[in-house]
Amino acid sequence: KLGIGAMTDARIESFYDKMVKAKVVPVRVDIKKSYTLAFVNKGVGIDLKK
């Protein structure tokens, strides 16, 4: 559907929650400011899937 390197807000939020639980990052980090989906989810590589 989304192609190679696909990411979603939900996937990133899930990863962040796991890192908070493991005490790797503080709870107060605004994750929306730390990434962009502008360059992913373009369907790249779907035509190569067999």
Backbone as CSV, one residue per row, in Angstrom:
resi,resn,N_x,N_y,N_z,CA_x,CA_y,CA_z,C_x,C_y,C_z
1,LYS,0.810,-1.208,0.000,0.000,0.000,0.000,0.850,1.267,0.000
2,LEU,1.706,1.392,1.009,2.444,2.638,1.189,3.849,2.608,0.609
3,GLY,4.393,1.434,0.359,5.712,1.326,-0.255,6.842,1.145,0.743
4,ILE,8.058,1.048,0.185,9.266,0.848,0.985,9.491,2.053,1.894
5,GLY,9.846,1.787,3.144,10.122,2.859,4.095,8.881,3.514,4.662
6,ALA,7.740,2.872,4.500,6.477,3.458,4.953,6.474,3.677,6.464
7,MET,5.985,4.823,6.867,5.836,5.165,8.273,4.481,5.833,8.454
8,THR,3.950,5.719,9.655,2.694,6.383,9.983,2.843,7.068,11.335
9,ASP,1.973,8.022,11.604,1.971,8.667,12.917,1.782,7.624,14.013
10,ALA,0.898,6.665,13.786,0.618,5.638,14.792,1.851,4.787,15.080
11,ARG,2.596,4.436,14.043,3.802,3.619,14.227,4.859,4.386,15.023
12,ILE,5.036,5.653,14.707,6.023,6.469,15.408,5.599,6.688,16.853
13,GLU,4.318,6.928,17.068,3.811,7.102,18.431,3.988,5.828,19.250
14,SER,3.752,4.679,18.646,3.946,3.400,19.327,5.407,3.225,19.742
15,PHE,6.328,3.538,18.828,7.758,3.447,19.131,8.126,4.400,20.267
16,TYR,7.628,5.624,20.207,7.898,6.612,21.252,7.392,6.117,22.609
17,ASP,6.181,5.583,22.637,5.622,5.068,23.890,6.499,3.968,24.483
18,LYS,7.037,3.108,23.633,7.937,2.039,24.099,9.227,2.626,24.659
19,MET,9.745,3.666,24.025,10.974,4.301,24.499,10.750,5.030,25.823
20,VAL,9.579,5.629,26.000,9.240,6.264,27.278,9.153,5.200,28.369
21,LYS,8.491,4.100,28.065,8.353,3.014,29.042,9.717,2.461,29.449
22,ALA,10.652,2.408,28.501,12.001,1.912,28.776,12.898,2.997,29.378
23,LYS,12.341,4.195,29.568,13.047,5.347,30.139,14.238,5.783,29.288
24,VAL,14.100,5.656,27.981,15.135,6.093,27.045,14.953,7.571,26.710
25,VAL,13.708,8.011,26.606,13.398,9.415,26.324,12.413,9.920,27.371
26,PRO,12.435,11.227,27.641,11.493,11.780,28.619,10.074,11.863,28.059
27,VAL,9.122,11.894,28.946,7.712,11.958,28.569,7.387,13.267,27.855
28,ARG,8.089,14.315,28.146,7.751,15.648,27.644,8.173,15.928,26.205
29,VAL,8.751,14.989,25.512,9.186,15.217,24.132,7.963,15.337,23.221
30,ASP,7.927,16.399,22.410,6.849,16.575,21.434,7.269,15.859,20.158
31,ILE,6.822,14.624,19.992,7.302,13.808,18.875,6.872,14.352,17.519
32,LYS,5.798,15.093,17.457,5.343,15.667,16.179,6.379,16.636,15.593
33,LYS,7.242,17.186,16.445,8.283,18.105,15.984,9.560,17.369,15.579
34,SER,9.600,16.065,15.765,10.843,15.325,15.536,10.896,14.554,14.219
35,TYR,9.824,14.573,13.439,9.828,13.822,12.184,8.843,14.432,11.193
36,THR,8.950,13.986,9.943,8.002,14.373,8.903,7.684,13.147,8.054
37,LEU,6.485,13.086,7.560,6.081,12.010,6.653,6.092,12.492,5.199
38,ALA,6.662,13.659,4.973,6.636,14.278,3.646,7.386,13.485,2.577
39,PHE,8.354,12.678,2.986,9.191,11.987,2.009,8.955,10.483,1.966
40,VAL,7.949,10.004,2.653,7.649,8.565,2.693,6.204,8.330,2.269
41,ASN,5.830,7.073,2.173,4.455,6.678,1.845,4.048,7.106,0.438
42,LYS,4.981,7.025,-0.493,4.720,7.412,-1.883,4.502,6.197,-2.787
43,GLY,4.470,5.001,-2.193,4.248,3.796,-2.990,5.492,3.276,-3.688
44,VAL,6.659,3.760,-3.297,7.910,3.337,-3.927,8.168,1.859,-3.654
45,GLY,8.455,1.114,-4.702,8.801,-0.293,-4.576,7.637,-1.251,-4.682
46,ILE,6.421,-0.756,-4.686,5.257,-1.636,-4.769,5.269,-2.426,-6.074
47,ASP,5.725,-1.816,-7.145,5.774,-2.503,-8.435,6.781,-3.653,-8.444
48,LEU,7.707,-3.682,-7.482,8.707,-4.742,-7.400,8.221,-5.946,-6.598
49,LYS,7.150,-5.763,-5.847,6.622,-6.834,-5.010,6.065,-7.945,-5.888
50,LYS,6.450,-9.167,-5.559,5.997,-10.320,-6.355,4.805,-10.983,-5.724
